[in-house]
Amino acid sequence: MWIADKWKDFEVLDCGGGEKVERWGKQVLVRPDPQAVWPRQKNVSAWNRADAHYSRSSTGGGKWNIRKLPKQWDIHYRELTFHIKPMNFKHTGLFPEQAANWDFVDGLIRKSDKPVNVLNLFAYTGGATLACAAAGASVCHVDASKGMTQWARENAAASGLSDRPIRWIVDDCKKFVEREIRRGRKYDGIIMDPPSYGRGPTGEVWKIEHDIADFISLVSGVLSDDPLFFLVNSYSTGLAPSVMAYLLGTTVAAKYGGEVTCGELGLPVRSTGYALPCGSTARWVNPNR
């Protein structure tokens, strides 16, 4: 498991009973987590002093019950700054476990003796985009949501990265990649974090179990002649990390060689010392770059 254990502004205080209690800066939130099926720790007072609690509804969805909470606040990871706010479906605008992947690509980019051009697909509020840009890469950030892309731009500005070479693209990721292939544009690094389920702009249905293989094959068509890395993340419980590793192995590694690794992402839990599983990742790296 790759554990995001270098946070100072975020931590999982405890988890259990299908929920987790977290500290986001000075704010304490309780949110659902289907992986936390064990009992919560009885001596963790944070459960009773949370600033907000997201409760599931028996009819689907849910709502925030807010005791006291700013509309927005900031947390920091290394030199990066992120705006945080409660959103629908329990989200806050950031997935802290992805810091393990940010550190991974940061190290690759800083060690590269050539310029690195990264394509970040389903890029959300820009965590990976900012990590790559801060490390010195040029980045193409693609997300179908105009609101999420604007949020990512605000995070970049808050992190002092507005002047970095970042292309901000609001578009369907598949259609964008198809156009990039026709244009002959190439990238040295690929990051993708596709949803488990979604609908395209004209009603196309995306199911990760059905569509991810063809999509990885398509995206491999924009890799440069000497690429650096390809990273795929998934929150789908229907895809084991090894499945994504096999997909990278039969596409990217089959063409370029190199090494594919895979594993779960996790967050340390203060109360127990456990690591809370938070999705999975497969990584391909070119050892000769």
mmCIF file of C-alpha atoms in Angstrom:
data_model
loop_
_atom_site.group_PDB
_atom_site.id
_atom_site.type_symbol
_atom_site.label_atom_id
_atom_site.label_comp_id
_atom_site.label_asym_id
_atom_site.label_seq_id
_atom_site.Cartn_x
_atom_site.Cartn_y
_atom_site.Cartn_z
ATOM 1 C CA MET A 1 0.000 0.000 0.000
ATOM 2 C CA TRP A 2 1.195 3.514 -0.842
ATOM 3 C CA ILE A 3 0.345 5.652 2.180
ATOM 4 C CA ALA A 4 -0.028 9.436 2.062
ATOM 5 C CA ASP A 5 1.646 10.039 5.418
ATOM 6 C CA LYS A 6 3.330 13.416 4.892
ATOM 7 C CA TRP A 7 0.317 15.637 5.516
ATOM 8 C CA LYS A 8 0.426 18.276 8.238
ATOM 9 C CA ASP A 9 -2.913 19.980 7.509
ATOM 10 C CA PHE A 10 -4.965 16.803 7.150
ATOM 11 C CA GLU A 11 -5.390 13.580 9.122
ATOM 12 C CA VAL A 12 -7.861 10.767 9.707
ATOM 13 C CA LEU A 13 -8.461 10.905 13.446
ATOM 14 C CA ASP A 14 -10.492 7.696 13.609
ATOM 15 C CA CYS A 15 -12.748 5.563 11.445
ATOM 16 C CA GLY A 16 -15.267 2.795 11.959
ATOM 17 C CA GLY A 17 -18.922 1.929 11.674
ATOM 18 C CA GLY A 18 -18.939 3.033 8.040
ATOM 19 C CA GLU A 19 -17.662 6.547 8.788
ATOM 20 C CA LYS A 20 -14.430 8.478 9.301
ATOM 21 C CA VAL A 21 -13.652 11.586 11.339
ATOM 22 C CA GLU A 22 -11.012 13.833 9.761
ATOM 23 C CA ARG A 23 -9.159 17.047 10.488
ATOM 24 C CA TRP A 24 -8.962 19.404 7.521
ATOM 25 C CA GLY A 25 -6.802 22.211 8.841
ATOM 26 C CA LYS A 26 -8.725 23.421 11.894
ATOM 27 C CA GLN A 27 -12.034 21.940 10.733
ATOM 28 C CA VAL A 28 -13.238 18.497 11.844
ATOM 29 C CA LEU A 29 -15.555 16.589 9.495
ATOM 30 C CA VAL A 30 -17.363 13.267 9.736
ATOM 31 C CA ARG A 31 -18.036 11.566 6.413
ATOM 32 C CA PRO A 32 -19.186 8.117 5.254
ATOM 33 C CA ASP A 33 -16.563 5.555 4.289
ATOM 34 C CA PRO A 34 -17.699 2.106 3.139
ATOM 35 C CA GLN A 35 -14.267 0.573 3.820
ATOM 36 C CA ALA A 36 -14.364 1.359 7.557
ATOM 37 C CA VAL A 37 -16.481 -1.597 8.641
ATOM 38 C CA TRP A 38 -14.724 -2.214 11.990
ATOM 39 C CA PRO A 39 -15.917 -0.555 15.248
ATOM 40 C CA ARG A 40 -14.821 3.015 15.939
ATOM 41 C CA GLN A 41 -12.572 3.782 18.919
ATOM 42 C CA LYS A 42 -14.623 4.764 21.961
ATOM 43 C CA ASN A 43 -12.025 7.175 23.378
ATOM 44 C CA VAL A 44 -11.829 9.494 20.317
ATOM 45 C CA SER A 45 -13.615 12.708 21.304
ATOM 46 C CA ALA A 46 -13.472 14.153 17.780
ATOM 47 C CA TRP A 47 -16.608 12.227 16.858
ATOM 48 C CA ASN A 48 -18.608 14.376 19.266
ATOM 49 C CA ARG A 49 -17.080 17.744 18.380
ATOM 50 C CA ALA A 50 -17.184 17.622 14.593
ATOM 51 C CA ASP A 51 -17.871 20.916 12.828
ATOM 52 C CA ALA A 52 -19.918 19.148 10.160
ATOM 53 C CA HIS A 53 -21.308 15.664 9.530
ATOM 54 C CA TYR A 54 -22.373 14.271 6.170
ATOM 55 C CA SER A 55 -25.235 11.806 6.662
ATOM 56 C CA ARG A 56 -26.420 9.301 4.090
ATOM 57 C CA SER A 57 -30.122 9.164 3.265
ATOM 58 C CA SER A 58 -31.984 5.853 3.144
ATOM 59 C CA THR A 59 -33.488 6.992 -0.168
ATOM 60 C CA GLY A 60 -30.110 7.838 -1.717
ATOM 61 C CA GLY A 61 -27.764 10.806 -1.529
ATOM 62 C CA GLY A 62 -27.416 12.628 1.743
ATOM 63 C CA LYS A 63 -26.787 16.035 3.291
ATOM 64 C CA TRP A 64 -24.336 18.011 5.391
ATOM 65 C CA ASN A 65 -25.333 18.800 8.954
ATOM 66 C CA ILE A 66 -23.184 21.816 9.749
ATOM 67 C CA ARG A 67 -22.585 22.998 13.309
ATOM 68 C CA LYS A 68 -19.976 25.613 12.421
ATOM 69 C CA LEU A 69 -17.969 25.704 9.243
ATOM 70 C CA PRO A 70 -16.603 28.399 6.919
ATOM 71 C CA LYS A 71 -17.926 28.369 3.378
ATOM 72 C CA GLN A 72 -14.334 27.788 2.247
ATOM 73 C CA TRP A 73 -10.908 27.422 3.838
ATOM 74 C CA ASP A 74 -7.378 26.450 2.804
ATOM 75 C CA ILE A 75 -5.109 23.526 3.572
ATOM 76 C CA HIS A 76 -1.514 23.059 2.430
ATOM 77 C CA TYR A 77 0.627 20.183 1.217
ATOM 78 C CA ARG A 78 4.305 21.089 0.833
ATOM 79 C CA GLU A 79 4.229 24.268 -1.285
ATOM 80 C CA LEU A 80 0.714 23.606 -2.626
ATOM 81 C CA THR A 81 -2.459 25.314 -1.391
ATOM 82 C CA PHE A 82 -5.966 23.936 -1.861
ATOM 83 C CA HIS A 83 -9.344 25.574 -1.319
ATOM 84 C CA ILE A 84 -11.664 23.258 0.633
ATOM 85 C CA LYS A 85 -15.444 23.438 0.943
ATOM 86 C CA PRO A 86 -18.288 20.978 1.593
ATOM 87 C CA MET A 87 -19.885 19.722 -1.620
ATOM 88 C CA ASN A 88 -22.685 17.377 -2.595
ATOM 89 C CA PHE A 89 -22.063 13.640 -2.250
ATOM 90 C CA LYS A 90 -19.808 14.111 0.825
ATOM 91 C CA HIS A 91 -16.854 15.579 -1.109
ATOM 92 C CA THR A 92 -14.615 18.512 -0.142
ATOM 93 C CA GLY A 93 -12.783 19.204 -3.420
ATOM 94 C CA LEU A 94 -9.698 17.147 -2.601
ATOM 95 C CA PHE A 95 -8.699 13.497 -2.192
ATOM 96 C CA PRO A 96 -5.806 13.598 0.333
ATOM 97 C CA GLU A 97 -4.647 10.038 -0.375
ATOM 98 C CA GLN A 98 -3.581 11.223 -3.834
ATOM 99 C CA ALA A 99 -0.619 12.945 -2.179
ATOM 100 C CA ALA A 100 1.160 9.593 -2.509
ATOM 101 C CA ASN A 101 0.821 9.890 -6.277
ATOM 102 C CA TRP A 102 1.781 13.570 -6.254
ATOM 103 C CA ASP A 103 5.038 12.696 -4.506
ATOM 104 C CA PHE A 104 5.646 9.893 -7.000
ATOM 105 C CA VAL A 105 5.304 12.073 -10.113
ATOM 106 C CA ASP A 106 7.144 14.956 -8.426
ATOM 107 C CA GLY A 107 10.183 12.733 -7.961
ATOM 108 C CA LEU A 108 10.136 11.481 -11.554
ATOM 109 C CA ILE A 109 9.807 14.964 -13.032
ATOM 110 C CA ARG A 110 12.534 16.508 -10.891
ATOM 111 C CA LYS A 111 14.965 13.701 -11.769
ATOM 112 C CA SER A 112 14.302 13.856 -15.509
ATOM 113 C CA ASP A 113 17.126 15.293 -17.598
ATOM 114 C CA LYS A 114 14.620 16.287 -20.307
ATOM 115 C CA PRO A 115 11.578 18.589 -20.287
ATOM 116 C CA VAL A 116 8.406 16.780 -19.222
ATOM 117 C CA ASN A 117 4.976 17.430 -20.760
ATOM 118 C CA VAL A 118 2.104 15.890 -18.754
ATOM 119 C CA LEU A 119 -1.516 15.187 -19.701
ATOM 120 C CA ASN A 120 -3.846 15.045 -16.663
ATOM 121 C CA LEU A 121 -7.261 13.578 -17.553
ATOM 122 C CA PHE A 122 -10.361 13.779 -15.332
ATOM 123 C CA ALA A 123 -8.215 16.316 -13.516
ATOM 124 C CA TYR A 124 -10.849 17.559 -11.015
ATOM 125 C CA THR A 125 -9.562 20.438 -8.828
ATOM 126 C CA GLY A 126 -5.972 20.037 -9.943
ATOM 127 C CA GLY A 127 -4.008 18.246 -7.234
ATOM 128 C CA ALA A 128 -1.878 16.289 -9.694
ATOM 129 C CA THR A 129 -1.722 19.243 -12.077
ATOM 130 C CA LEU A 130 -0.247 21.459 -9.372
ATOM 131 C CA ALA A 131 2.185 18.780 -8.210
ATOM 132 C CA CYS A 132 3.524 18.328 -11.741
ATOM 133 C CA ALA A 133 3.712 22.061 -12.429
ATOM 134 C CA ALA A 134 5.517 22.734 -9.138
ATOM 135 C CA ALA A 135 8.066 20.047 -10.072
ATOM 136 C CA GLY A 136 8.808 21.816 -13.362
ATOM 137 C CA ALA A 137 6.588 20.072 -15.921
ATOM 138 C CA SER A 138 4.274 21.668 -18.429
ATOM 139 C CA VAL A 139 0.752 20.323 -17.925
ATOM 140 C CA CYS A 140 -2.450 19.938 -19.931
ATOM 141 C CA HIS A 141 -5.317 19.801 -17.425
ATOM 142 C CA VAL A 142 -8.544 18.313 -18.838
ATOM 143 C CA ASP A 143 -11.895 17.987 -17.081
ATOM 144 C CA ALA A 144 -15.460 18.075 -18.407
ATOM 145 C CA SER A 145 -16.630 20.333 -15.555
ATOM 146 C CA LYS A 146 -16.169 24.070 -16.018
ATOM 147 C CA GLY A 147 -16.670 24.610 -12.287
ATOM 148 C CA MET A 148 -14.018 22.079 -11.267
ATOM 149 C CA THR A 149 -11.558 23.529 -13.789
ATOM 150 C CA GLN A 150 -12.109 27.027 -12.405
ATOM 151 C CA TRP A 151 -11.550 25.665 -8.897
ATOM 152 C CA ALA A 152 -8.276 24.102 -10.091
ATOM 153 C CA ARG A 153 -7.168 27.442 -11.531
ATOM 154 C CA GLU A 154 -7.900 29.100 -8.185
ATOM 155 C CA ASN A 155 -5.834 26.431 -6.432
ATOM 156 C CA ALA A 156 -2.990 27.114 -8.856
ATOM 157 C CA ALA A 157 -3.174 30.842 -8.117
ATOM 158 C CA ALA A 158 -3.230 30.193 -4.357
ATOM 159 C CA SER A 159 -0.140 27.993 -4.790
ATOM 160 C CA GLY A 160 1.754 30.677 -6.717
ATOM 161 C CA LEU A 161 1.665 28.646 -9.935
ATOM 162 C CA SER A 162 -0.421 30.893 -12.197
ATOM 163 C CA ASP A 163 2.601 31.667 -14.354
ATOM 164 C CA ARG A 164 3.482 28.005 -14.955
ATOM 165 C CA PRO A 165 2.841 26.414 -18.381
ATOM 166 C CA ILE A 166 -0.596 24.896 -17.693
ATOM 167 C CA ARG A 167 -3.274 24.502 -20.386
ATOM 168 C CA TRP A 168 -6.746 24.530 -18.830
ATOM 169 C CA ILE A 169 -9.155 22.517 -20.994
ATOM 170 C CA VAL A 170 -12.891 22.012 -20.346
ATOM 171 C CA ASP A 171 -13.821 19.045 -22.522
ATOM 172 C CA ASP A 172 -14.846 15.411 -22.637
ATOM 173 C CA CYS A 173 -11.607 13.509 -22.029
ATOM 174 C CA LYS A 174 -12.116 10.890 -24.730
ATOM 175 C CA LYS A 175 -12.996 13.418 -27.416
ATOM 176 C CA PHE A 176 -10.063 15.606 -26.407
ATOM 177 C CA VAL A 177 -7.610 12.709 -26.671
ATOM 178 C CA GLU A 178 -9.011 11.751 -30.074
ATOM 179 C CA ARG A 179 -8.364 15.307 -31.298
ATOM 180 C CA GLU A 180 -4.866 15.332 -29.799
ATOM 181 C CA ILE A 181 -4.079 12.149 -31.738
ATOM 182 C CA ARG A 182 -5.265 13.763 -34.974
ATOM 183 C CA ARG A 183 -3.152 16.840 -34.191
ATOM 184 C CA GLY A 184 -0.098 14.680 -33.514
ATOM 185 C CA ARG A 185 0.424 16.169 -30.056
ATOM 186 C CA LYS A 186 2.488 14.010 -27.671
ATOM 187 C CA TYR A 187 3.006 13.787 -23.900
ATOM 188 C CA ASP A 188 5.769 12.362 -21.723
ATOM 189 C CA GLY A 189 3.535 11.614 -18.757
ATOM 190 C CA ILE A 190 -0.113 10.578 -18.450
ATOM 191 C CA ILE A 191 -2.261 10.789 -15.320
ATOM 192 C CA MET A 192 -5.881 9.670 -15.333
ATOM 193 C CA ASP A 193 -8.456 9.343 -12.574
ATOM 194 C CA PRO A 194 -11.629 8.234 -14.366
ATOM 195 C CA PRO A 195 -14.969 7.983 -12.567
ATOM 196 C CA SER A 196 -16.560 4.626 -11.881
ATOM 197 C CA TYR A 197 -19.692 5.774 -13.709
ATOM 198 C CA GLY A 198 -20.615 8.833 -15.730
ATOM 199 C CA ARG A 199 -22.381 10.268 -18.747
ATOM 200 C CA GLY A 200 -20.812 12.136 -21.634
ATOM 201 C CA PRO A 201 -22.071 15.459 -23.049
ATOM 202 C CA THR A 202 -24.412 13.705 -25.491
ATOM 203 C CA GLY A 203 -25.630 11.026 -23.111
ATOM 204 C CA GLU A 204 -22.899 8.416 -23.619
ATOM 205 C CA VAL A 205 -22.625 6.088 -20.621
ATOM 206 C CA TRP A 206 -19.201 5.458 -19.083
ATOM 207 C CA LYS A 207 -18.721 2.368 -16.912
ATOM 208 C CA ILE A 208 -15.123 1.938 -15.875
ATOM 209 C CA GLU A 209 -15.213 -1.865 -15.917
ATOM 210 C CA HIS A 210 -16.451 -1.838 -19.509
ATOM 211 C CA ASP A 211 -14.590 1.148 -20.946
ATOM 212 C CA ILE A 212 -11.237 1.505 -19.205
ATOM 213 C CA ALA A 213 -9.342 -0.993 -21.391
ATOM 214 C CA ASP A 214 -10.231 0.762 -24.646
ATOM 215 C CA PHE A 215 -9.598 4.161 -23.073
ATOM 216 C CA ILE A 216 -6.101 3.286 -21.864
ATOM 217 C CA SER A 217 -5.321 1.935 -25.324
ATOM 218 C CA LEU A 218 -6.586 5.171 -26.881
ATOM 219 C CA VAL A 219 -4.641 7.422 -24.521
ATOM 220 C CA SER A 220 -1.426 5.492 -25.132
ATOM 221 C CA GLY A 221 -1.622 6.957 -28.637
ATOM 222 C CA VAL A 222 -0.539 10.380 -27.325
ATOM 223 C CA LEU A 223 2.598 9.130 -25.569
ATOM 224 C CA SER A 224 5.880 10.537 -26.844
ATOM 225 C CA ASP A 225 8.602 8.377 -28.369
ATOM 226 C CA ASP A 226 10.443 8.308 -25.029
ATOM 227 C CA PRO A 227 7.759 8.726 -22.339
ATOM 228 C CA LEU A 228 8.405 8.964 -18.620
ATOM 229 C CA PHE A 229 5.323 7.593 -16.830
ATOM 230 C CA PHE A 230 1.669 6.524 -17.099
ATOM 231 C CA LEU A 231 -0.482 6.534 -13.955
ATOM 232 C CA VAL A 232 -4.057 5.237 -13.645
ATOM 233 C CA ASN A 233 -6.123 5.692 -10.501
ATOM 234 C CA SER A 234 -9.458 4.070 -9.662
ATOM 235 C CA TYR A 235 -11.983 4.243 -6.837
ATOM 236 C CA SER A 236 -14.057 1.400 -8.278
ATOM 237 C CA THR A 237 -14.321 -1.627 -5.986
ATOM 238 C CA GLY A 238 -14.870 -3.691 -9.148
ATOM 239 C CA LEU A 239 -11.286 -3.228 -10.352
ATOM 240 C CA ALA A 240 -8.390 -4.734 -8.438
ATOM 241 C CA PRO A 241 -5.049 -2.903 -8.695
ATOM 242 C CA SER A 242 -3.630 -5.863 -10.619
ATOM 243 C CA VAL A 243 -6.291 -5.452 -13.306
ATOM 244 C CA MET A 244 -5.135 -1.913 -14.042
ATOM 245 C CA ALA A 245 -1.519 -3.099 -13.972
ATOM 246 C CA TYR A 246 -2.330 -5.745 -16.580
ATOM 247 C CA LEU A 247 -3.976 -3.087 -18.752
ATOM 248 C CA LEU A 248 -0.846 -0.939 -18.622
ATOM 249 C CA GLY A 249 1.304 -4.006 -19.181
ATOM 250 C CA THR A 250 -0.514 -5.073 -22.341
ATOM 251 C CA THR A 251 -0.517 -1.568 -23.826
ATOM 252 C CA VAL A 252 2.213 0.763 -22.599
ATOM 253 C CA ALA A 253 4.786 -1.734 -21.308
ATOM 254 C CA ALA A 254 4.277 -3.971 -24.351
ATOM 255 C CA LYS A 255 5.352 -1.077 -26.575
ATOM 256 C CA TYR A 256 7.960 0.731 -24.460
ATOM 257 C CA GLY A 257 9.178 -1.883 -21.986
ATOM 258 C CA GLY A 258 9.656 -0.534 -18.487
ATOM 259 C CA GLU A 259 8.073 -1.516 -15.199
ATOM 260 C CA VAL A 260 4.459 -1.625 -14.002
ATOM 261 C CA THR A 261 3.628 -1.580 -10.300
ATOM 262 C CA CYS A 262 0.272 -1.429 -8.580
ATOM 263 C CA GLY A 263 -1.239 -1.144 -5.141
ATOM 264 C CA GLU A 264 -3.808 0.459 -2.887
ATOM 265 C CA LEU A 265 -3.625 4.059 -1.745
ATOM 266 C CA GLY A 266 -4.112 4.632 1.949
ATOM 267 C CA LEU A 267 -4.326 7.229 4.701
ATOM 268 C CA PRO A 268 -2.878 6.675 8.191
ATOM 269 C CA VAL A 269 -5.408 6.590 11.023
ATOM 270 C CA ARG A 270 -4.181 8.343 14.163
ATOM 271 C CA SER A 271 -6.242 6.390 16.694
ATOM 272 C CA THR A 272 -5.258 2.874 15.612
ATOM 273 C CA GLY A 273 -2.186 3.097 13.401
ATOM 274 C CA TYR A 274 -4.158 1.378 10.648
ATOM 275 C CA ALA A 275 -4.063 2.572 7.048
ATOM 276 C CA LEU A 276 -7.512 3.282 5.625
ATOM 277 C CA PRO A 277 -7.765 1.960 2.019
ATOM 278 C CA CYS A 278 -8.738 4.729 -0.406
ATOM 279 C CA GLY A 279 -8.744 3.323 -3.933
ATOM 280 C CA SER A 280 -5.991 1.861 -6.056
ATOM 281 C CA THR A 281 -3.338 2.900 -8.539
ATOM 282 C CA ALA A 282 -1.231 1.345 -11.288
ATOM 283 C CA ARG A 283 2.006 3.042 -12.400
ATOM 284 C CA TRP A 284 4.170 2.462 -15.446
ATOM 285 C CA VAL A 285 7.683 3.974 -15.458
ATOM 286 C CA ASN A 286 10.341 4.138 -18.145
ATOM 287 C CA PRO A 287 13.591 3.221 -16.316
ATOM 288 C CA ASN A 288 15.729 4.545 -19.167
ATOM 289 C CA ARG A 289 14.310 8.073 -19.113
#
